[in-house]
Tab-separated table of C-alpha atoms and ligand atoms in Angstrom:
chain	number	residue	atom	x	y	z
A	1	UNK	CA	15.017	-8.345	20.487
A	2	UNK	CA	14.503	-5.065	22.799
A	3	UNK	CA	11.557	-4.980	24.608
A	4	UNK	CA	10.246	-1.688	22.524
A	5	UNK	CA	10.384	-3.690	19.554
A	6	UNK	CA	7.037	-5.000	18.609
A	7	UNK	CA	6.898	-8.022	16.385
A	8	UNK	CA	3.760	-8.394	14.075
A	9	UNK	CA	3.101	-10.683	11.272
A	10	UNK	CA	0.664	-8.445	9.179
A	11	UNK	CA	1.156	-4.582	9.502
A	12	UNK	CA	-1.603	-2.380	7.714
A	13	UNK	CA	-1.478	0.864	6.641
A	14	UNK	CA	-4.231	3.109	6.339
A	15	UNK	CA	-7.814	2.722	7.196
A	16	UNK	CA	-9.776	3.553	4.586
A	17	UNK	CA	-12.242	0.808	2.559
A	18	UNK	CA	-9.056	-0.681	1.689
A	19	UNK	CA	-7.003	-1.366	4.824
A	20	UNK	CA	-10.087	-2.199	6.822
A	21	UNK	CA	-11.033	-5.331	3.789
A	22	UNK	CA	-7.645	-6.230	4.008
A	23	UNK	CA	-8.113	-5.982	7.549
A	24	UNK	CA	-11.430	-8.014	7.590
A	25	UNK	CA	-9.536	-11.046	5.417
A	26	UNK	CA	-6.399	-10.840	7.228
A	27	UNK	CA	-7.808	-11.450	10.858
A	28	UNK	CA	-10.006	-13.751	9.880
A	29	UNK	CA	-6.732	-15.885	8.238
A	30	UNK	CA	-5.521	-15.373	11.678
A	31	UNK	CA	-2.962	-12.757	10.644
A	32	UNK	CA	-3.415	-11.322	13.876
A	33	UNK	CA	-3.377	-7.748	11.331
A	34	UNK	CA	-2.062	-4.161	13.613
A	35	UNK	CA	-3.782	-1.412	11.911
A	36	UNK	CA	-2.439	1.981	11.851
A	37	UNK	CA	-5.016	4.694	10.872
A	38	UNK	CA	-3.241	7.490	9.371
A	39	UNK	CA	-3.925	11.138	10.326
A	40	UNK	CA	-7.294	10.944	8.749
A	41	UNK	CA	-9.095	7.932	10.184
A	42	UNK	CA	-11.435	6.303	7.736
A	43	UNK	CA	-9.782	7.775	4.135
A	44	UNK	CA	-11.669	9.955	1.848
A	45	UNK	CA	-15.044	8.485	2.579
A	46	UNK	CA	-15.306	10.839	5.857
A	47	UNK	CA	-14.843	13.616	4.361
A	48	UNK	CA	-18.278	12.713	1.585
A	49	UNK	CA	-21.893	12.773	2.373
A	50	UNK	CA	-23.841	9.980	1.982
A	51	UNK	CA	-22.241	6.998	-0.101
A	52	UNK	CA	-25.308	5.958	-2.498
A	53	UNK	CA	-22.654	3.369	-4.720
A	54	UNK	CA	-21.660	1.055	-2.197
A	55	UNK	CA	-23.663	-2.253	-2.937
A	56	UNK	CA	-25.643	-3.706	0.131
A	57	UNK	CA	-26.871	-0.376	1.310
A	58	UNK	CA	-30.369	0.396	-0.771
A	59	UNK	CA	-31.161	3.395	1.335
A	60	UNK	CA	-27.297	4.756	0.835
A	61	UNK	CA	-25.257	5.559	3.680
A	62	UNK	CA	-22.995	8.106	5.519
A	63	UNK	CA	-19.573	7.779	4.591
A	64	UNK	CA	-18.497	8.218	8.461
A	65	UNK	CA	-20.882	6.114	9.314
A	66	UNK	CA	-19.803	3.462	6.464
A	67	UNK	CA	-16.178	3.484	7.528
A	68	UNK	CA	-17.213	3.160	12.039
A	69	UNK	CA	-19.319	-0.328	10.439
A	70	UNK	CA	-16.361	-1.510	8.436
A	71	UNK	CA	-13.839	-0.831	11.399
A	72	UNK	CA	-16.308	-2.554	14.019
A	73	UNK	CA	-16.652	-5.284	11.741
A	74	UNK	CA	-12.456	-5.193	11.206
A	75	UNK	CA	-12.493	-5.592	15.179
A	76	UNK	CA	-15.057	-7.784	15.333
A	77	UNK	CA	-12.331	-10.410	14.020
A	78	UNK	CA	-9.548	-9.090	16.147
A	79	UNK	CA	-8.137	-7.043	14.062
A	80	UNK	CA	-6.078	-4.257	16.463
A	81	UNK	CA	-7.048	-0.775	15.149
A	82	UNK	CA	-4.046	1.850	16.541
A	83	UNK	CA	-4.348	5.793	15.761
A	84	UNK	CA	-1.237	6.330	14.494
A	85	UNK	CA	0.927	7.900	11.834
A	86	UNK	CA	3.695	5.743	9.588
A	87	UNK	CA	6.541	8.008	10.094
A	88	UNK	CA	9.605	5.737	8.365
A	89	UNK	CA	9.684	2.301	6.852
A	90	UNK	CA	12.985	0.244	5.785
A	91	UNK	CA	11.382	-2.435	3.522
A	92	UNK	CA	13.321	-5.796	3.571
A	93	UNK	CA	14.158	-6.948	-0.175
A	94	UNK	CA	14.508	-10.654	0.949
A	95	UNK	CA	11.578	-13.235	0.549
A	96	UNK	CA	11.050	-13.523	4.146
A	97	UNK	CA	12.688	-10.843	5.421
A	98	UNK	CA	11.413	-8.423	8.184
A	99	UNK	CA	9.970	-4.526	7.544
A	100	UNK	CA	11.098	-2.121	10.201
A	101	UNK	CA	8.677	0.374	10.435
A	102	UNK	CA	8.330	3.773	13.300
A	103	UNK	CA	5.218	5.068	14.352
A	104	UNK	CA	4.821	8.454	15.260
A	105	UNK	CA	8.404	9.004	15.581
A	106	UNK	CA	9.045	6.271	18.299
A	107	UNK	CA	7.204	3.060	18.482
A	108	UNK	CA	9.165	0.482	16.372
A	109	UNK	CA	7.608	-2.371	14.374
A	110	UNK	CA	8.658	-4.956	12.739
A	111	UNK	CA	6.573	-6.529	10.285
A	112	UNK	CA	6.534	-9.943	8.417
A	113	UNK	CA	4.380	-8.573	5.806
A	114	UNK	CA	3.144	-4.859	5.142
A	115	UNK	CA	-0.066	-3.422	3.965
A	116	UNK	CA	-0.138	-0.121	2.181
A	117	UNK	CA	-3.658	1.288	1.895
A	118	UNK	CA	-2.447	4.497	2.194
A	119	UNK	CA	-4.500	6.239	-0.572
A	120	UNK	CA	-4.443	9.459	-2.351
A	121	UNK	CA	-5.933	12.934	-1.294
A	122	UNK	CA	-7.853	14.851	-3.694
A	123	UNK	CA	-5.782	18.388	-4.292
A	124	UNK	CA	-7.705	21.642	-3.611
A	125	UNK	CA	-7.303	24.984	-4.366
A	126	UNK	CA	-6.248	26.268	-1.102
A	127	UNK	CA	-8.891	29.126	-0.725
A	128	UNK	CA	-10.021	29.493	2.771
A	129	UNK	CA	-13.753	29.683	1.769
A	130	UNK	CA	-13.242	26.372	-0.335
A	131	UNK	CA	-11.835	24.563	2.985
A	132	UNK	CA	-15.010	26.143	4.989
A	133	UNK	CA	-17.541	24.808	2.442
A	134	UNK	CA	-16.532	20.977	2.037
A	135	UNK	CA	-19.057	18.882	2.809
A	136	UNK	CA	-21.341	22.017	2.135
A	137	UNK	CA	-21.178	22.297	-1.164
A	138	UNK	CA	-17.914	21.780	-2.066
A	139	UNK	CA	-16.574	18.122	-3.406
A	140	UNK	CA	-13.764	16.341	-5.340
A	141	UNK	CA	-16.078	13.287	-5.692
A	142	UNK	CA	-18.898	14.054	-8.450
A	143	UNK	CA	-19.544	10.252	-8.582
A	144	UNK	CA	-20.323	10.351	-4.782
A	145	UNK	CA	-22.056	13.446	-4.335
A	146	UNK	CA	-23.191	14.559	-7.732
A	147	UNK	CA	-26.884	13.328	-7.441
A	148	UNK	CA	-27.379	15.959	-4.577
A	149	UNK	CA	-27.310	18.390	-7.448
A	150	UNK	CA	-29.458	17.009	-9.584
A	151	UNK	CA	-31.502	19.811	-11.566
A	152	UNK	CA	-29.184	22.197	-9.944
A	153	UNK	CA	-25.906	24.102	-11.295
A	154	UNK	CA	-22.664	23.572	-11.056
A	155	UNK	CA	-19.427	24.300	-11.185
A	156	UNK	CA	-15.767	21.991	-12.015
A	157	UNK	CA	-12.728	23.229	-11.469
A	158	UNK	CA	-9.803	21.922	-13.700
A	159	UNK	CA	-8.800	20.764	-17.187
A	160	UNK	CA	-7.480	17.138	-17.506
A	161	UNK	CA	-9.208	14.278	-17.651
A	162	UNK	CA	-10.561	14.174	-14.504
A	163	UNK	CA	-12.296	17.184	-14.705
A	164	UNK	CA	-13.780	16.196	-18.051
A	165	UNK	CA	-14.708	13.014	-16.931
A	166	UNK	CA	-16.452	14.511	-13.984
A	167	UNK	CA	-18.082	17.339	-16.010
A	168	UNK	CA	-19.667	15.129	-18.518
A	169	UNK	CA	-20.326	12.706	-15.687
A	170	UNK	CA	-22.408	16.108	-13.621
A	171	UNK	CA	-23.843	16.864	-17.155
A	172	UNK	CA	-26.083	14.100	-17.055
A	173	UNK	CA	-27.304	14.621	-13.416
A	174	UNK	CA	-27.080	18.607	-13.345
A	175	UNK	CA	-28.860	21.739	-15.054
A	176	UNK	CA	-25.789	23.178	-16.499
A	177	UNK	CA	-21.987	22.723	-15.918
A	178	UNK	CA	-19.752	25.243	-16.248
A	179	UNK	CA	-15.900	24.078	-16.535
A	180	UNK	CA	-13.413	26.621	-14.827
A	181	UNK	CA	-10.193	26.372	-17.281
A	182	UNK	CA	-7.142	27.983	-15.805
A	183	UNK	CA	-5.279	28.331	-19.442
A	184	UNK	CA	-6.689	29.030	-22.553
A	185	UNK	CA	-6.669	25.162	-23.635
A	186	UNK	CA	-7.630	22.128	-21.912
A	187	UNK	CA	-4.900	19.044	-20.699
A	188	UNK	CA	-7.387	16.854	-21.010
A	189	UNK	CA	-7.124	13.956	-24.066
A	190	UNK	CA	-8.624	15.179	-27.287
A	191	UNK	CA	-11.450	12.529	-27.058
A	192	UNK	CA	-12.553	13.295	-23.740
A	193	UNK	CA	-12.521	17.661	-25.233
A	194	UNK	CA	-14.739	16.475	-28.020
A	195	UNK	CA	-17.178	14.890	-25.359
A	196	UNK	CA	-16.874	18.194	-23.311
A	197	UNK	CA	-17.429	20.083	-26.596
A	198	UNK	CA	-20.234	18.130	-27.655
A	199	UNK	CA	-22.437	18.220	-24.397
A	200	UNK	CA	-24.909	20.707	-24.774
A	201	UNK	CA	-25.593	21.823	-20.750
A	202	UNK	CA	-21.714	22.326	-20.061
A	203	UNK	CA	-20.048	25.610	-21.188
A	204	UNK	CA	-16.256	26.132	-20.539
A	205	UNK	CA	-14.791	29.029	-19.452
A	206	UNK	CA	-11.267	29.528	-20.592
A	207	UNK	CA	-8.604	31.788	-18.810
A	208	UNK	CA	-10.926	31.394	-15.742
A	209	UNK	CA	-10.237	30.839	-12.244
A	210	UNK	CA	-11.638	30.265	-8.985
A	211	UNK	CA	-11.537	33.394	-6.653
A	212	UNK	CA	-13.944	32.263	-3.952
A	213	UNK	CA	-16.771	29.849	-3.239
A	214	UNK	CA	-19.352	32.502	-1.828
A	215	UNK	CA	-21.814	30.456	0.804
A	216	UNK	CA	-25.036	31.654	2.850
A	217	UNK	CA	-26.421	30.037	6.016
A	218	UNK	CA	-29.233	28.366	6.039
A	219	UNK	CA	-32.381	27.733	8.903
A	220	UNK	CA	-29.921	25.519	11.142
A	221	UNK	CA	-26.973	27.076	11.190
A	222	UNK	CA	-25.094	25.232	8.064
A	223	UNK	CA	-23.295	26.746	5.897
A	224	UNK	CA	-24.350	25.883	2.395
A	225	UNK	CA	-23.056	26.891	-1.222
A	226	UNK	CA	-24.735	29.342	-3.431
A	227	UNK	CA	-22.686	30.735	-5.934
A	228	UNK	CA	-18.773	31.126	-7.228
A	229	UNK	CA	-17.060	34.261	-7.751
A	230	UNK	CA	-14.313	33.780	-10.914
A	231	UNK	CA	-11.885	35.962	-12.045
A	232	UNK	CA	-10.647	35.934	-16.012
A	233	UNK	CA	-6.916	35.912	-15.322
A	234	UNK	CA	-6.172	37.863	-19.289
A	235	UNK	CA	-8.922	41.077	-18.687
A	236	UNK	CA	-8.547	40.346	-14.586
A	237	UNK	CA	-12.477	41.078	-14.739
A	238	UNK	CA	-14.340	39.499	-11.329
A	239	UNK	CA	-17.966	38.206	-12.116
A	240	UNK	CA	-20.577	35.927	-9.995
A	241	UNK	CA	-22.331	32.682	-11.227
A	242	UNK	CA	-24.802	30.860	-8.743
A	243	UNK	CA	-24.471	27.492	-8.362
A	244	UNK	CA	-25.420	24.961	-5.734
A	245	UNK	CA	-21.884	22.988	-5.954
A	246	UNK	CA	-18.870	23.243	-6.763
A	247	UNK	CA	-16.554	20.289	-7.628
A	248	UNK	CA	-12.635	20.774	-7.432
A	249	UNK	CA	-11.329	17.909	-10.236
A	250	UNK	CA	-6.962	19.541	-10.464
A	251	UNK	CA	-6.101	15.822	-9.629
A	252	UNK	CA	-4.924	13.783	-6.569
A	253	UNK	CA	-1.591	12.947	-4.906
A	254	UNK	CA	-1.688	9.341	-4.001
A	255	UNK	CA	-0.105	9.349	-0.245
A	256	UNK	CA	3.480	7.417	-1.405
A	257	UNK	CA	5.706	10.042	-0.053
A	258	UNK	CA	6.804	7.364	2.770
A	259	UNK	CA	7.859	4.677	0.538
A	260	UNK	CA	10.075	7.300	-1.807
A	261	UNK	CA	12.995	5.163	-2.965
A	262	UNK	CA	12.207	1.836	-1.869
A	263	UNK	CA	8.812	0.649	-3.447
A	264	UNK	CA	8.274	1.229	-7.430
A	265	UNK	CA	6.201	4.122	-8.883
A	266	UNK	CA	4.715	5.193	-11.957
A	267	UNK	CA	5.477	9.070	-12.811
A	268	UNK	CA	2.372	10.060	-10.787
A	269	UNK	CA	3.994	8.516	-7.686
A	270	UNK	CA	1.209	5.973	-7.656
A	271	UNK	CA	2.495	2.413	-5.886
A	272	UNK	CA	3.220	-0.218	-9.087
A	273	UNK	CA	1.514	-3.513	-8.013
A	274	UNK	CA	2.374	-6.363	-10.072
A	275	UNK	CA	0.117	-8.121	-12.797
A	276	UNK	CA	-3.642	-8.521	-11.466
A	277	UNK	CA	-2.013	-9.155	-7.782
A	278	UNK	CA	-1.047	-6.553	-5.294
A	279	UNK	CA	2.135	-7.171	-4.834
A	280	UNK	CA	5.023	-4.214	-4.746
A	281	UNK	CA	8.745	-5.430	-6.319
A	282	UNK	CA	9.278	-5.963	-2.404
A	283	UNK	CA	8.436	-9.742	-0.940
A	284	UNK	CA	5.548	-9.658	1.558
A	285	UNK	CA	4.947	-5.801	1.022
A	286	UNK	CA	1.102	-5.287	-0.936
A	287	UNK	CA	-0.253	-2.322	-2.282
A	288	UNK	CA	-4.176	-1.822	-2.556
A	289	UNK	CA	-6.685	1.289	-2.758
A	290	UNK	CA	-6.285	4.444	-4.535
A	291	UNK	CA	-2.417	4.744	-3.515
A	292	UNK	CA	-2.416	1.957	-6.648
A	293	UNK	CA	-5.159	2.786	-8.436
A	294	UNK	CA	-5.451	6.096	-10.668
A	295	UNK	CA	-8.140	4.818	-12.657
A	296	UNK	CA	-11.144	3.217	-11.170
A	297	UNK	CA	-10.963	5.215	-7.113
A	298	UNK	CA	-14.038	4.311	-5.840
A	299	UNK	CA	-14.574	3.014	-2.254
A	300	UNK	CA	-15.815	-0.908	-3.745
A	301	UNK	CA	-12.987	-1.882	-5.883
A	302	UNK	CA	-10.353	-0.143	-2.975
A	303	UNK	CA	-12.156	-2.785	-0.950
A	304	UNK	CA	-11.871	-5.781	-3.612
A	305	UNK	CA	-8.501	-4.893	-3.692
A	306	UNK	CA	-8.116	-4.651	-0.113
A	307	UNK	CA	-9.191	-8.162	0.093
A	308	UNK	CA	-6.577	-9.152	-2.495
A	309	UNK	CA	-3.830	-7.476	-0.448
A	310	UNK	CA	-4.618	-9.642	2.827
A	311	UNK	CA	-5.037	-12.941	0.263
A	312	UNK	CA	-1.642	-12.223	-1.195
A	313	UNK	CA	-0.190	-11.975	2.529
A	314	UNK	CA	-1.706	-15.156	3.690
A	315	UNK	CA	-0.356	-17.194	0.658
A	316	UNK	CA	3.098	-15.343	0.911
A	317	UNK	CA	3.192	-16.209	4.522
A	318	UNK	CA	2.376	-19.710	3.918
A	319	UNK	CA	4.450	-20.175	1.382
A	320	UNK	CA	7.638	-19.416	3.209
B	401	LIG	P1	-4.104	16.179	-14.344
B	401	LIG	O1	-2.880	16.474	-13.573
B	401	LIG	O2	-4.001	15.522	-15.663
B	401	LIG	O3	-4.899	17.545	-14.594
B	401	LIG	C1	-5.103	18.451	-13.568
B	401	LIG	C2	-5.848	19.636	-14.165
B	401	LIG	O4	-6.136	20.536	-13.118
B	401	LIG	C3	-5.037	20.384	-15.211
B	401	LIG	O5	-5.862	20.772	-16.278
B	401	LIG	C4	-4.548	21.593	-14.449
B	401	LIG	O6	-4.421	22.759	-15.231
B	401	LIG	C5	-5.671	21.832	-13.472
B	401	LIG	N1	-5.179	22.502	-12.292
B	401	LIG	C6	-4.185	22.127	-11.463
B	401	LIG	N2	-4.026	23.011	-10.470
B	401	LIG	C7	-4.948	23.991	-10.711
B	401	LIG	C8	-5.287	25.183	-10.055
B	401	LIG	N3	-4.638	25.568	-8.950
B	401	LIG	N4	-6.269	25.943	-10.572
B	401	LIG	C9	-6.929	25.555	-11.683
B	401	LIG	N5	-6.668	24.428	-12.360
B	401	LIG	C10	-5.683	23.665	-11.868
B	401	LIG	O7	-5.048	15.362	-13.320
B	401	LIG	P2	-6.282	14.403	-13.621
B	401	LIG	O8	-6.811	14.000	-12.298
B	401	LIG	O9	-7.206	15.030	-14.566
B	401	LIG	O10	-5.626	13.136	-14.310
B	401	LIG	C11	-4.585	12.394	-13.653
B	401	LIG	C12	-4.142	11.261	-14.572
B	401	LIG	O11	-5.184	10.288	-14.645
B	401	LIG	C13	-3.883	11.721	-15.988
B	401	LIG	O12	-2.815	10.979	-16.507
B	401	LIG	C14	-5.148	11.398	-16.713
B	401	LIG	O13	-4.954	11.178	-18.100
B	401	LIG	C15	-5.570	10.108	-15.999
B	401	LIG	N6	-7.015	9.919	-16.073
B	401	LIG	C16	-7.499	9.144	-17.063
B	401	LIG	C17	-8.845	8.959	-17.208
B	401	LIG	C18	-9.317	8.091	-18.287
B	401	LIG	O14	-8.523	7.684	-19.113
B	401	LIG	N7	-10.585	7.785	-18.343
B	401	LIG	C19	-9.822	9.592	-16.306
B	401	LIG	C20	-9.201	10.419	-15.306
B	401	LIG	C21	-7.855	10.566	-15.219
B	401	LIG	P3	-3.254	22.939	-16.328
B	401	LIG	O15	-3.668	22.085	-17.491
B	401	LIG	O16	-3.308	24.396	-16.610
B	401	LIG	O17	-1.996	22.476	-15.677
C-alpha cells in the first residue's frame, strides 16, 4: 500500500446530527470512525436559531451550539473529526470490498465501510437581500423557527407541498400567512390545496413573486426583517407587505451529486436505503439524514438514523 494511502475501517461523511450519531455509535463500537465535515461544518442546524424540538434541551438551544456539543461528545469517544470536502468516491460492489475515496482533491482513503450523512440544502431564491437576511428573518425551516413569529406575519415562498405544509404549519403559530405562488396554480397535492384553501389566516397570492426581502437595523446593529416587496409577474405591478419573516419552502436538493452513478436514487436524487435499514445497494456503504429522507427532515430522526447507519456498519463488519 503507498504510504499516502490511508486505511480506515469506518469513513463518515458529513457532520451534521446524522454523521456525528453515527459517529457517537461507531467509536464507541470501536470503529475507530474518520469524519469528514463537508464545506459546511455542522449541516443545516448552523445556519437556524435556536433548536426548541430537540428532546433533552427544555430551555431550547442554539443550533451552533447544538452541533459544537454533539461533535465534542463525537470526540469524546475518539471519533477523528477532519475539515474536509469528499471530492470522488469509487464504491466497491463486493461484500467486503474496499471504498476508495479523495479528499479535497488529494488525500486518498480507503474505507471498509462508508457513511453518507451528507444531507440536503434547502434551495433559495438567489436574491442578494434574501442571502443578507438569513438568520434575520429569513428561514427554510418553519418547524424550527416558526414560533419566533408567533402573533406576527408572514410570508412562504413556493407552491408544492412543502410550502403548504409549512404555511398551514405557520398558520397555527402566526397572525396571517400569505403564500407567494409563482404560477397561477399551486403543485402542491389537491388535499394539502384544500387545507391551504380552508385556513382562514393564510391568503395566497397567485402570479406573485419575490422581488426583495426589505430589512431595517435595529438598536445593536442586526439586521432584522420587516417587510417583502412582490412583484405580480401578469400586470408586472410592485407592491409592499410587512412582515416579520419570511420562509423560502421551493424545495431542497439532497447533497448526492458525489455518488451520481454508483449508489441508487429515487427521481429527487435522494440516496435509496433499503427496507427500515440504512443500507445503499452497495455492501458496507449506509445512507442516513436528510440525503435519505424527504419526508420527516428534522435534526432527531437524522440522528436516530444516524445511529442506525453506525449499527448497520458494526454488524456488517462483524459479519464478514
Ligand atoms: P416541489 O419541487 O414539489 O415544489 C417546489 C415549489 O416551489 C413549486 O411549487 C415551485 O413552483 C416553487 N418554486 C421553485 N422555484 C421557485 C422560484 N424560484 N420562485 C418561486 N417558486 C419557486 O418541492 P417540495 O419541497 O414542496 O416537495 C418535494 C417532494 O416532497 C414532493 O414530491 C412532495 O410531494 C414531497 N412532500 C410531501 C409531503 C407530504 O406528503 N406530507 C410534504 C412535503 C413534501 P412551480 O410549481 O411553479 O414549479
Amino acid at each position: 500500500m503507498s504510504e499516502n494511502i490511508e486505511r480506515i475501517k469506518c469513513l463518515i461523511i458529513g457532520s451534521g446530527p446524522a454523521g456525528y450519531t453515527a459517529a457517537i455509535y461507531a467509536a464507541r463500537a470501536d470503529l475507530k470512525p474518520v469524519m469528514y465535515t463537508g464545506l459546511e461544518m455542522g449541516g443545516q442546524l448552523t445556519t437556524t436559531t435556536e433548536v426548541d424540538n430537540f428532546p433533552g434541551y427544555p430551555k431550547g438551544v442554539d443550533g451552533t451550539k447544538m452541533m459544537e456539543d454533539l461533535k465534542a461528545q463525537a470526540e469524546r469517544f475518539d471519533t477523528e473529526v477532519r475539515f474536509g470536502v469528499v471530492t470522488k468516491v469509487e464504491l466497491s460492489d463486493v461484500v467486503g470490498g474496499i471504498h476508495k475515496v479523495v479528499v479535497d482533491g488529494e488525500k486518498q482513503i480507503e474505507a471498509e465501510t462508508v457513511i453518507i450523512a451528507t444531507g440536503a440544502s434547502a434551495k433559495y431564491l438567489g436574491l442578494e437581500s434574501e442571502e443578507r437576511l438569513k438568520g434575520g428573518g429569513v428561514s427554510a425551516c418553519a418547524t424550527c423557527d416558526g414560533f419566533f413569529y408567533k402573533d406576527q406575519d408572514i410570508v412562504v415562498v413556493g407552491a408544492g407541498d412543502t410550502a403548504a405544509e409549512e404555511a398551514t404549519y405557520l398558520a397555527k403559530i402566526c397572525k396571517h400567512v400569505t403564500m407567494l405562488v409563482r404560477r397561477d396554480e399551486m403543485r402542491a397535492s389537491k388535499a394539502m390545496q384544500e387545507r391551504v384553501f380552508n385556513t382562514k389566516n393564510i391568503k395566497v397570492l397567485f402570479n406573485t413573486e419575490l422581488d426583495e426581502v426589505l430589512g431595517e437595523k435595529k438598536a445593536f446593529g442586526d439586521e432584522v426583517v420587516v417587510g417583502v416587496r412582490v412583484v405580480n409577474n401578469q400586470s408586472k405591478e410592485k407592491f409592499e407587505i410587512a412582515v416579520a419573516g419570511v420562509f423560502i419552502a421551493i424545495g431542497h436538493k439532497p447533497n448526492t451529486d458525489l455518488f451520481t452513478g454508483q449508489l441508487e436514487m429515487d427521481d429527487a436524487k435522494y440516496l435509496v436505503t433499503k427496507g427500515k435499514s440504512s443500507k445503499t445497494n452497495k455492501p458496507g456503504v449506509f445512507a442516513c439524514g436528510d440525503v435519505q429522507d424527504h419526508e420527516y427532515r428534522q435534526a432527531v430522526t437524522a440522528a436516530g438514523s444516524g445511529c442506525m447507519a453506525a449499527l448497520d456498519a458494526e454488524r456488517y463488519l462483524g459479519g464478514l
